mmCIF file of C-alpha atoms in Angstrom:
data_model
loop_
_atom_site.group_PDB
_atom_site.id
_atom_site.type_symbol
_atom_site.label_atom_id
_atom_site.label_comp_id
_atom_site.label_asym_id
_atom_site.label_seq_id
_atom_site.Cartn_x
_atom_site.Cartn_y
_atom_site.Cartn_z
ATOM 1 C CA MET A 11 155.187 125.768 67.865
ATOM 2 C CA THR A 12 156.957 122.097 68.019
ATOM 3 C CA HIS A 13 160.419 122.028 69.614
ATOM 4 C CA SER A 14 161.882 121.473 66.061
ATOM 5 C CA LEU A 15 160.541 124.423 64.739
ATOM 6 C CA ALA A 16 162.067 126.566 67.855
ATOM 7 C CA LEU A 17 165.223 124.935 67.469
ATOM 8 C CA TRP A 18 165.357 125.556 63.285
ATOM 9 C CA LEU A 19 164.317 129.382 64.159
ATOM 10 C CA ALA A 20 167.359 129.829 66.635
ATOM 11 C CA PHE A 21 169.472 128.514 64.219
ATOM 12 C CA VAL A 22 167.952 130.782 61.868
ATOM 13 C CA LEU A 23 168.427 133.713 64.149
ATOM 14 C CA ALA A 24 172.410 132.870 65.335
ATOM 15 C CA ALA A 25 173.562 132.290 61.706
ATOM 16 C CA GLY A 26 171.674 135.381 60.295
ATOM 17 C CA ILE A 27 173.487 137.381 62.978
ATOM 18 C CA ILE A 28 176.838 135.943 61.880
ATOM 19 C CA CYS A 29 176.176 136.229 58.095
ATOM 20 C CA TRP A 30 174.775 140.054 58.587
ATOM 21 C CA PHE A 31 178.110 140.997 59.757
ATOM 22 C CA GLY A 32 179.876 139.188 56.879
ATOM 23 C CA SER A 33 179.380 139.432 53.234
ATOM 24 C CA LYS A 34 176.648 139.889 51.202
ATOM 25 C CA ARG A 35 177.174 136.035 49.483
ATOM 26 C CA GLN A 36 177.598 134.682 52.734
ATOM 27 C CA ALA A 37 174.092 136.310 53.257
ATOM 28 C CA PHE A 38 173.031 135.139 49.970
ATOM 29 C CA ALA A 39 174.106 131.719 50.864
ATOM 30 C CA PHE A 40 172.123 131.552 54.068
ATOM 31 C CA ILE A 41 168.860 132.573 52.918
ATOM 32 C CA LEU A 42 168.827 129.360 50.091
ATOM 33 C CA VAL A 43 170.274 127.254 52.792
ATOM 34 C CA VAL A 44 167.314 128.110 54.741
ATOM 35 C CA THR A 45 164.315 128.344 52.723
ATOM 36 C CA LEU A 46 165.525 124.696 51.178
ATOM 37 C CA LEU A 47 165.652 123.334 54.778
ATOM 38 C CA LEU A 48 162.285 124.879 56.016
ATOM 39 C CA PRO A 49 160.480 121.613 54.936
ATOM 40 C CA ALA A 50 163.115 119.303 56.677
ATOM 41 C CA THR A 51 161.783 120.582 59.902
ATOM 42 C CA PHE A 52 158.501 118.260 60.024
ATOM 43 C CA THR A 53 160.177 115.530 59.659
ATOM 44 C CA PRO A 54 162.651 114.662 62.762
ATOM 45 C CA LEU A 55 161.329 113.923 66.000
ATOM 46 C CA SER A 56 158.937 112.138 65.010
ATOM 47 C CA TYR A 57 156.297 115.558 64.826
ATOM 48 C CA ALA A 58 153.440 114.609 62.746
ATOM 49 C CA THR A 59 153.879 116.901 58.891
ATOM 50 C CA PRO A 60 151.090 119.308 58.530
ATOM 51 C CA LEU A 61 150.885 117.970 54.619
ATOM 52 C CA ALA A 62 148.413 115.996 53.424
ATOM 53 C CA PRO A 63 149.426 112.118 52.476
ATOM 54 C CA PRO A 64 149.859 112.319 48.416
ATOM 55 C CA PRO A 65 146.604 110.303 46.563
ATOM 56 C CA GLY A 66 146.456 106.990 46.799
ATOM 57 C CA LYS A 67 145.648 103.913 48.882
ATOM 58 C CA HIS A 68 147.387 103.585 52.127
ATOM 59 C CA THR A 69 147.954 101.037 54.934
ATOM 60 C CA VAL A 70 147.027 102.303 57.880
ATOM 61 C CA LEU A 71 149.573 101.690 60.331
ATOM 62 C CA GLY A 72 147.880 103.536 63.788
ATOM 63 C CA ALA A 73 145.911 106.574 64.250
ATOM 64 C CA ARG A 74 143.907 108.476 66.892
ATOM 65 C CA ILE A 75 140.667 110.832 67.015
ATOM 66 C CA ASP A 76 141.193 113.592 68.873
ATOM 67 C CA VAL A 77 137.935 114.981 68.913
ATOM 68 C CA ASP A 78 137.648 118.616 67.313
ATOM 69 C CA VAL A 79 140.970 119.091 66.717
ATOM 70 C CA ALA A 80 143.018 116.875 64.185
ATOM 71 C CA ILE A 81 142.925 113.265 63.345
ATOM 72 C CA TYR A 82 146.609 111.111 63.462
ATOM 73 C CA VAL A 83 147.818 108.513 61.410
ATOM 74 C CA LEU A 84 150.694 106.535 60.897
ATOM 75 C CA ILE A 85 150.833 105.505 57.404
ATOM 76 C CA ASP A 86 153.021 102.953 55.670
ATOM 77 C CA THR A 87 155.104 103.747 53.146
ATOM 78 C CA PRO A 88 157.272 102.555 50.416
ATOM 79 C CA THR A 89 160.344 104.299 51.990
ATOM 80 C CA GLU A 90 159.717 104.087 55.742
ATOM 81 C CA PRO A 91 155.870 104.865 58.241
ATOM 82 C CA ARG A 92 154.927 108.575 58.182
ATOM 83 C CA LEU A 93 153.006 110.194 61.024
ATOM 84 C CA TYR A 94 150.298 113.065 59.471
ATOM 85 C CA ARG A 95 147.819 115.101 61.085
ATOM 86 C CA LEU A 96 144.674 115.403 58.961
ATOM 87 C CA PRO A 97 142.399 117.598 60.051
ATOM 88 C CA TYR A 98 139.237 116.721 61.723
ATOM 89 C CA SER A 99 135.929 116.160 60.096
ATOM 90 C CA ALA A 100 133.261 113.883 62.075
ATOM 91 C CA GLU A 101 132.823 111.730 58.925
ATOM 92 C CA ALA A 102 136.018 110.724 58.410
ATOM 93 C CA ALA A 103 136.413 110.103 62.457
ATOM 94 C CA ASN A 104 133.338 108.066 61.691
ATOM 95 C CA GLN A 105 135.291 106.214 58.984
ATOM 96 C CA LEU A 106 138.471 105.774 61.141
ATOM 97 C CA GLN A 107 136.699 104.136 63.998
ATOM 98 C CA ALA A 108 134.128 102.092 62.158
ATOM 99 C CA ALA A 109 136.755 100.629 60.481
ATOM 100 C CA GLN A 110 138.567 100.046 63.452
ATOM 101 C CA ASP A 111 135.890 98.175 65.256
ATOM 102 C CA GLY A 112 135.201 96.122 61.786
ATOM 103 C CA MET A 113 138.991 94.848 62.386
ATOM 104 C CA ALA A 114 138.856 93.910 65.714
ATOM 105 C CA ASP A 115 138.925 90.481 64.924
ATOM 106 C CA GLY A 116 142.052 90.739 64.393
ATOM 107 C CA GLU A 117 142.212 90.387 60.956
ATOM 108 C CA GLY A 118 143.153 92.352 58.037
ATOM 109 C CA GLY A 119 143.368 96.414 58.758
ATOM 110 C CA VAL A 120 142.740 100.029 57.979
ATOM 111 C CA ALA A 121 142.922 101.269 54.889
ATOM 112 C CA LEU A 122 143.620 105.289 53.969
ATOM 113 C CA ARG A 123 142.258 106.588 50.397
ATOM 114 C CA VAL A 124 143.290 110.429 49.331
ATOM 115 C CA GLY A 125 141.210 111.312 46.816
ATOM 116 C CA GLN A 126 142.843 113.844 44.559
ATOM 117 C CA ASP A 127 141.682 116.629 45.786
ATOM 118 C CA GLY A 128 143.432 115.495 49.059
ATOM 119 C CA SER A 129 140.107 114.794 51.018
ATOM 120 C CA PRO A 130 140.637 111.328 52.963
ATOM 121 C CA GLY A 131 138.212 108.397 53.497
ATOM 122 C CA PHE A 132 138.929 105.255 55.711
ATOM 123 C CA SER A 133 138.318 101.603 54.958
ATOM 124 C CA GLU A 134 138.165 98.433 56.557
ATOM 125 C CA ASP A 135 141.342 96.680 54.620
ATOM 126 C CA SER A 136 140.815 92.388 54.348
ATOM 127 C CA GLY A 137 144.492 92.129 53.298
ATOM 128 C CA THR A 138 144.890 90.144 50.453
ATOM 129 C CA PRO A 139 142.155 88.268 48.931
ATOM 130 C CA GLU A 140 142.467 84.492 49.690
ATOM 131 C CA PRO A 141 142.885 82.244 45.983
ATOM 132 C CA PRO A 142 139.630 80.228 45.018
ATOM 133 C CA LYS A 143 139.670 77.054 46.544
ATOM 134 C CA GLN A 144 139.927 73.628 44.351
ATOM 135 C CA ALA A 145 137.332 71.213 44.465
ATOM 136 C CA GLU A 146 138.778 67.715 45.626
ATOM 137 C CA ARG A 147 138.412 65.330 43.576
ATOM 138 C CA ALA A 148 138.209 61.413 45.122
ATOM 139 C CA LEU A 149 140.976 58.748 44.808
ATOM 140 C CA LEU A 150 138.335 56.090 44.056
ATOM 141 C CA PRO A 151 136.085 55.777 40.616
#
């Protein structure tokens, strides 16, 4: 259990005891607040969220592979970077490692593509494509 979940559980138990000896309206409000705040326990203190990233293409800022445990991926989102804990699979780990090896020259990055079913796929991302070069004209005919 992570520290943030332990703190959340301690707060729930302490406030629950207080509400138990109060009115039923307090107990109902407490249950409502606790239920709404449970997802917020995954965001503080930089713990990885076990939820799947939204479908689409994401830029990977950093990654770590723990063999037979999980793949930790820090992705860039429109609001702020998020750390995700993806389930480990040999295929995804090999794709991630190949993409990281491909960007060893310092150009481009790693892209994460999440399908509609939540399956992750990693690839090398060359960044923005360069515009085609125009042929130079001679100054003298």
